[in-house]
Amino acid sequence: MTMTALPAAFVERMRIQLGPEAEAFLASYGEPRAKALRLNPLKCPEAVPTERMQTELGPLAPVPWCPEGFYYGDAVRPGLHPYHAAGLYYIQEPSAMSAVVRLDPLPGETVLDLAAAPGGKAGHIAGRMRGSGLLIANEIHPVRAKILSENIERLGIVNAVVTNTSPDRLAGRFPRFFDRILLDAPCSGEGMFRKDPDAIREWSPGLVAMCAARQRDILEQAAIMLKPGGRLVYSTCTFSREENEETVERLTAEHPQFRLLGTERIWPHRQRGEGHFVAVLGLSAGVPDGGGPEAHPGRRAKARDRGPDKAAAEAFRLFCDFAAEALPGWTPGPGEPILFGEQLYWLPHAQTSPFGNEDLRGLKVIRPGLHLASVRKSRMEPAHALALAVAASQARRTIRLDAAGPEIRAYLRGESLPVPGAESGWTLVTVDDFPVGWGKISGGQLKNHYPKGLRRHAAAE
Ligand code: SAM
């Protein structure tokens, strides 16, 4: 394998940091990288690959530090398989899976992923929350926030709000609000060198120093939002102590109410992964609240008591008529309808912190919960996100397409399908038993409602 030469200053620093192990570490850059996917428990509750999956994707071998993670072979392209479109898994660098394992989010909690795009760890968090509680997935860069939002949709996540704002704005809005926070910080990307030659070209000691300063700032903001007794995980895909241990040590030195509960490193010469750093921090339970939700009782109480506005309630009534007919087995979790222009969403309510529509006012929100439908006057169309968030057994009409057959590929290209004798109406299209999108049947034809932006060209298959 040829690769761009490592920067001399990086090699020098790693020799100092690793001592006798440095040669093995540096030699690992000549090895091929390990590829892995993480099963989505929202679709595969046991998070174990089925025989069918292994037939389709080849042998899948467990990632030792993550129960949902599996290595796949070099010849496989799981991103092109219809199971990917159905959200069965997320392709993720294996060592990056360690962060959410340490965060250990639970159903019902209120969780923040502060630097979330493209969404690998947000998807992992949501999988562990099993649709219960509230996840705020934030990303500062607008283009990356959109990609994050698409991944949240593909994975069938119902309880996430995607925001596109800065850590300090979020900290101003949600002090002492979250049970768990992940800060997977922007870093100098030394663990990306095998995958991305640009990361090698962009690296310099100055970049490391700049990243370390930025990480400290963002970590300060993250710390403001953690509840007493809560857990904060800080992670990076880089190796320098400056961006890792020293960043968290500075936080605990300046804020002794935060305790470092442990750190973990994955190294590319010791494990099958590109490398990751994870630090687990806890905030003492006895810390004075200092302006948490209780500091704004008026605002939050108002948000909860007011209920949805008239237009949202009206759009939701229309949606309920559709759902009663086409999705008789489905009901949303605790939340409220919210209308963004013509788009109807279901805003999840948090269980461990008061939260409602008002709390998002003034923040740039990309996805205020589960997208239910587009509503124009008295016409409504179910949203793609809804198809991915329900189970086939909850729909009145389904068309089941075989994962290995040509029809599913035709559907994903946006083609209509003949369905002679099938009942007319909105129909859930599934690959094997997994929903992948909507179609509308009329006169024995399934009109394709797979989103235009996601359709594939034959050449890409
Ligand atoms: N957690 C993501 C995942 O698992 O898919 C990867 C996150 S990546 C390591 C770091 C993210 O931080 C990037 O998406 C980047 O746009 C964002 N970022 C960059 N500068 C930032 C800042 N000043 N504050 C917050 N986030 C920032």
PDB file of C-alpha atoms in Angstrom, residues 253-402:
ATOM      1  CA  ALA A 253      -8.234  21.393  37.185  1.00  0.00           C
ATOM      2  CA  GLU A 254     -10.396  24.460  36.547  1.00  0.00           C
ATOM      3  CA  HIS A 255     -13.685  22.836  37.584  1.00  0.00           C
ATOM      4  CA  PRO A 256     -12.962  20.375  40.418  1.00  0.00           C
ATOM      5  CA  GLN A 257     -16.642  19.402  40.559  1.00  0.00           C
ATOM      6  CA  PHE A 258     -15.860  17.409  37.384  1.00  0.00           C
ATOM      7  CA  ARG A 259     -14.055  14.127  37.980  1.00  0.00           C
ATOM      8  CA  LEU A 260     -12.162  12.142  35.405  1.00  0.00           C
ATOM      9  CA  LEU A 261     -13.653   8.651  35.731  1.00  0.00           C
ATOM     10  CA  GLY A 262     -11.345   7.028  33.202  1.00  0.00           C
ATOM     11  CA  THR A 263      -9.697   7.233  29.809  1.00  0.00           C
ATOM     12  CA  GLU A 264      -9.308   4.707  27.030  1.00  0.00           C
ATOM     13  CA  ARG A 265      -7.182   4.652  23.914  1.00  0.00           C
ATOM     14  CA  ILE A 266      -7.451   2.431  20.901  1.00  0.00           C
ATOM     15  CA  TRP A 267      -4.182   2.198  18.955  1.00  0.00           C
ATOM     16  CA  PRO A 268      -3.873   1.033  15.336  1.00  0.00           C
ATOM     17  CA  HIS A 269      -0.866  -1.176  16.100  1.00  0.00           C
ATOM     18  CA  ARG A 270      -2.598  -2.924  18.988  1.00  0.00           C
ATOM     19  CA  GLN A 271      -6.182  -3.240  17.809  1.00  0.00           C
ATOM     20  CA  ARG A 272      -8.040  -3.442  14.490  1.00  0.00           C
ATOM     21  CA  GLY A 273      -9.029   0.196  14.209  1.00  0.00           C
ATOM     22  CA  GLU A 274      -7.651   3.586  13.203  1.00  0.00           C
ATOM     23  CA  GLY A 275      -7.315   4.853  16.769  1.00  0.00           C
ATOM     24  CA  HIS A 276      -9.468   6.794  19.200  1.00  0.00           C
ATOM     25  CA  PHE A 277      -9.274   8.548  22.558  1.00  0.00           C
ATOM     26  CA  VAL A 278     -12.169   8.509  24.999  1.00  0.00           C
ATOM     27  CA  ALA A 279     -12.369  10.236  28.398  1.00  0.00           C
ATOM     28  CA  VAL A 280     -15.312   9.790  30.767  1.00  0.00           C
ATOM     29  CA  LEU A 281     -16.083  12.696  33.074  1.00  0.00           C
ATOM     30  CA  GLY A 282     -18.656  12.881  35.843  1.00  0.00           C
ATOM     31  CA  LEU A 283     -20.208  15.904  37.538  1.00  0.00           C
ATOM     32  CA  SER A 284     -20.746  15.499  41.275  1.00  0.00           C
ATOM     33  CA  ALA A 285     -24.383  15.032  42.175  1.00  0.00           C
ATOM     34  CA  GLY A 286     -24.251  17.664  44.920  1.00  0.00           C
ATOM     35  CA  VAL A 287     -23.247  20.579  42.671  1.00  0.00           C
ATOM     36  CA  PRO A 288     -25.617  23.584  42.952  1.00  0.00           C
ATOM     37  CA  ASP A 289     -27.805  23.732  39.919  1.00  0.00           C
ATOM     38  CA  GLY A 290     -26.502  27.113  38.800  1.00  0.00           C
ATOM     39  CA  GLY A 291     -29.215  27.958  36.302  1.00  0.00           C
ATOM     40  CA  GLY A 292     -30.595  24.688  35.031  1.00  0.00           C
ATOM     41  CA  PRO A 293     -34.109  24.174  33.816  1.00  0.00           C
ATOM     42  CA  GLU A 294     -35.501  25.202  37.197  1.00  0.00           C
ATOM     43  CA  ALA A 295     -33.914  28.614  36.692  1.00  0.00           C
ATOM     44  CA  HIS A 296     -36.407  29.294  33.896  1.00  0.00           C
ATOM     45  CA  PRO A 297     -39.630  27.848  35.292  1.00  0.00           C
ATOM     46  CA  GLY A 298     -41.809  30.393  33.518  1.00  0.00           C
ATOM     47  CA  ARG A 299     -40.461  29.747  30.050  1.00  0.00           C
ATOM     48  CA  ARG A 300     -40.515  25.985  30.351  1.00  0.00           C
ATOM     49  CA  ALA A 301     -43.909  25.758  32.046  1.00  0.00           C
ATOM     50  CA  LYS A 302     -45.362  27.939  29.307  1.00  0.00           C
ATOM     51  CA  ALA A 303     -43.910  25.627  26.672  1.00  0.00           C
ATOM     52  CA  ARG A 304     -45.524  22.601  28.219  1.00  0.00           C
ATOM     53  CA  ASP A 305     -48.913  24.090  29.016  1.00  0.00           C
ATOM     54  CA  ARG A 306     -49.640  25.864  25.793  1.00  0.00           C
ATOM     55  CA  GLY A 307     -49.987  22.846  23.500  1.00  0.00           C
ATOM     56  CA  PRO A 308     -49.596  22.867  19.717  1.00  0.00           C
ATOM     57  CA  ASP A 309     -50.736  25.902  17.749  1.00  0.00           C
ATOM     58  CA  LYS A 310     -53.908  25.783  15.672  1.00  0.00           C
ATOM     59  CA  ALA A 311     -52.231  25.101  12.318  1.00  0.00           C
ATOM     60  CA  ALA A 312     -50.123  22.261  13.748  1.00  0.00           C
ATOM     61  CA  ALA A 313     -53.189  20.742  15.427  1.00  0.00           C
ATOM     62  CA  GLU A 314     -55.126  20.951  12.158  1.00  0.00           C
ATOM     63  CA  ALA A 315     -52.301  19.356  10.127  1.00  0.00           C
ATOM     64  CA  PHE A 316     -51.953  16.661  12.773  1.00  0.00           C
ATOM     65  CA  ARG A 317     -55.677  15.833  12.534  1.00  0.00           C
ATOM     66  CA  LEU A 318     -55.218  15.282   8.799  1.00  0.00           C
ATOM     67  CA  PHE A 319     -52.210  13.105   9.496  1.00  0.00           C
ATOM     68  CA  CYS A 320     -54.143  11.063  12.072  1.00  0.00           C
ATOM     69  CA  ASP A 321     -56.804  10.257   9.438  1.00  0.00           C
ATOM     70  CA  PHE A 322     -54.027   8.944   7.185  1.00  0.00           C
ATOM     71  CA  ALA A 323     -52.352   6.997  10.022  1.00  0.00           C
ATOM     72  CA  ALA A 324     -55.632   5.395  11.161  1.00  0.00           C
ATOM     73  CA  GLU A 325     -56.064   3.988   7.658  1.00  0.00           C
ATOM     74  CA  ALA A 326     -52.509   3.218   6.504  1.00  0.00           C
ATOM     75  CA  LEU A 327     -50.608   2.661   9.781  1.00  0.00           C
ATOM     76  CA  PRO A 328     -53.209   1.258  12.173  1.00  0.00           C
ATOM     77  CA  GLY A 329     -50.572  -0.378  14.384  1.00  0.00           C
ATOM     78  CA  TRP A 330     -48.466   2.745  14.982  1.00  0.00           C
ATOM     79  CA  THR A 331     -48.640   5.486  17.626  1.00  0.00           C
ATOM     80  CA  PRO A 332     -46.034   8.177  18.329  1.00  0.00           C
ATOM     81  CA  GLY A 333     -44.249   8.359  21.701  1.00  0.00           C
ATOM     82  CA  PRO A 334     -44.655  11.281  24.143  1.00  0.00           C
ATOM     83  CA  GLY A 335     -44.382  14.528  22.197  1.00  0.00           C
ATOM     84  CA  GLU A 336     -46.317  17.180  20.306  1.00  0.00           C
ATOM     85  CA  PRO A 337     -47.008  18.036  16.658  1.00  0.00           C
ATOM     86  CA  ILE A 338     -45.041  20.959  15.286  1.00  0.00           C
ATOM     87  CA  LEU A 339     -45.386  22.588  11.881  1.00  0.00           C
ATOM     88  CA  PHE A 340     -42.394  23.994   9.961  1.00  0.00           C
ATOM     89  CA  GLY A 341     -43.943  25.656   6.925  1.00  0.00           C
ATOM     90  CA  GLU A 342     -45.743  22.774   5.224  1.00  0.00           C
ATOM     91  CA  GLN A 343     -43.749  20.093   7.048  1.00  0.00           C
ATOM     92  CA  LEU A 344     -45.340  18.359  10.014  1.00  0.00           C
ATOM     93  CA  TYR A 345     -43.048  16.882  12.690  1.00  0.00           C
ATOM     94  CA  TRP A 346     -43.513  15.089  15.969  1.00  0.00           C
ATOM     95  CA  LEU A 347     -41.366  16.841  18.554  1.00  0.00           C
ATOM     96  CA  PRO A 348     -40.282  14.312  21.206  1.00  0.00           C
ATOM     97  CA  HIS A 349     -40.677  15.292  24.833  1.00  0.00           C
ATOM     98  CA  ALA A 350     -37.840  14.631  27.217  1.00  0.00           C
ATOM     99  CA  GLN A 351     -38.634  12.516  30.258  1.00  0.00           C
ATOM    100  CA  THR A 352     -35.895  13.715  32.592  1.00  0.00           C
ATOM    101  CA  SER A 353     -35.980  17.453  31.776  1.00  0.00           C
ATOM    102  CA  PRO A 354     -38.882  19.725  30.867  1.00  0.00           C
ATOM    103  CA  PHE A 355     -38.764  20.325  27.112  1.00  0.00           C
ATOM    104  CA  GLY A 356     -41.101  21.621  24.445  1.00  0.00           C
ATOM    105  CA  ASN A 357     -41.464  23.672  21.296  1.00  0.00           C
ATOM    106  CA  GLU A 358     -40.530  26.930  23.084  1.00  0.00           C
ATOM    107  CA  ASP A 359     -37.080  25.606  23.948  1.00  0.00           C
ATOM    108  CA  LEU A 360     -36.119  25.605  20.268  1.00  0.00           C
ATOM    109  CA  ARG A 361     -37.211  29.189  19.597  1.00  0.00           C
ATOM    110  CA  GLY A 362     -34.374  31.217  18.054  1.00  0.00           C
ATOM    111  CA  LEU A 363     -32.138  28.176  17.470  1.00  0.00           C
ATOM    112  CA  LYS A 364     -31.457  26.949  13.950  1.00  0.00           C
ATOM    113  CA  VAL A 365     -33.263  23.631  13.840  1.00  0.00           C
ATOM    114  CA  ILE A 366     -32.811  21.281  10.884  1.00  0.00           C
ATOM    115  CA  ARG A 367     -35.102  18.470  12.063  1.00  0.00           C
ATOM    116  CA  PRO A 368     -37.456  19.125  14.999  1.00  0.00           C
ATOM    117  CA  GLY A 369     -38.148  15.453  15.677  1.00  0.00           C
ATOM    118  CA  LEU A 370     -39.761  12.791  13.530  1.00  0.00           C
ATOM    119  CA  HIS A 371     -40.896  14.060  10.140  1.00  0.00           C
ATOM    120  CA  LEU A 372     -44.481  12.848   9.787  1.00  0.00           C
ATOM    121  CA  ALA A 373     -45.789  14.407   6.604  1.00  0.00           C
ATOM    122  CA  SER A 374     -45.930  17.256   4.108  1.00  0.00           C
ATOM    123  CA  VAL A 375     -49.236  19.037   4.375  1.00  0.00           C
ATOM    124  CA  ARG A 376     -50.528  21.406   1.721  1.00  0.00           C
ATOM    125  CA  LYS A 377     -54.059  22.701   2.243  1.00  0.00           C
ATOM    126  CA  SER A 378     -56.075  19.511   2.773  1.00  0.00           C
ATOM    127  CA  ARG A 379     -53.594  17.221   0.957  1.00  0.00           C
ATOM    128  CA  MET A 380     -50.943  15.341   2.825  1.00  0.00           C
ATOM    129  CA  GLU A 381     -48.141  12.986   1.873  1.00  0.00           C
ATOM    130  CA  PRO A 382     -46.447  10.771   4.448  1.00  0.00           C
ATOM    131  CA  ALA A 383     -42.775  11.603   5.004  1.00  0.00           C
ATOM    132  CA  HIS A 384     -39.925   9.292   4.026  1.00  0.00           C
ATOM    133  CA  ALA A 385     -38.664   9.463   7.625  1.00  0.00           C
ATOM    134  CA  LEU A 386     -41.955   7.982   8.821  1.00  0.00           C
ATOM    135  CA  ALA A 387     -41.557   4.955   6.521  1.00  0.00           C
ATOM    136  CA  LEU A 388     -38.162   4.278   8.066  1.00  0.00           C
ATOM    137  CA  ALA A 389     -39.416   4.749  11.631  1.00  0.00           C
ATOM    138  CA  VAL A 390     -42.283   2.245  11.573  1.00  0.00           C
ATOM    139  CA  ALA A 391     -42.351  -1.550  11.440  1.00  0.00           C
ATOM    140  CA  ALA A 392     -43.811  -3.433   8.477  1.00  0.00           C
ATOM    141  CA  SER A 393     -46.288  -5.113  10.847  1.00  0.00           C
ATOM    142  CA  GLN A 394     -47.798  -1.712  11.725  1.00  0.00           C
ATOM    143  CA  ALA A 395     -48.827  -0.910   8.149  1.00  0.00           C
ATOM    144  CA  ARG A 396     -52.069  -1.913   6.509  1.00  0.00           C
ATOM    145  CA  ARG A 397     -50.480  -2.427   3.065  1.00  0.00           C
ATOM    146  CA  THR A 398     -46.934  -3.557   2.370  1.00  0.00           C
ATOM    147  CA  ILE A 399     -45.080  -4.623  -0.747  1.00  0.00           C
ATOM    148  CA  ARG A 400     -42.214  -6.912   0.191  1.00  0.00           C
ATOM    149  CA  LEU A 401     -39.254  -6.893  -2.190  1.00  0.00           C
ATOM    150  CA  ASP A 402     -36.442  -9.422  -1.950  1.00  0.00           C
TER     151      ASP A 402
END
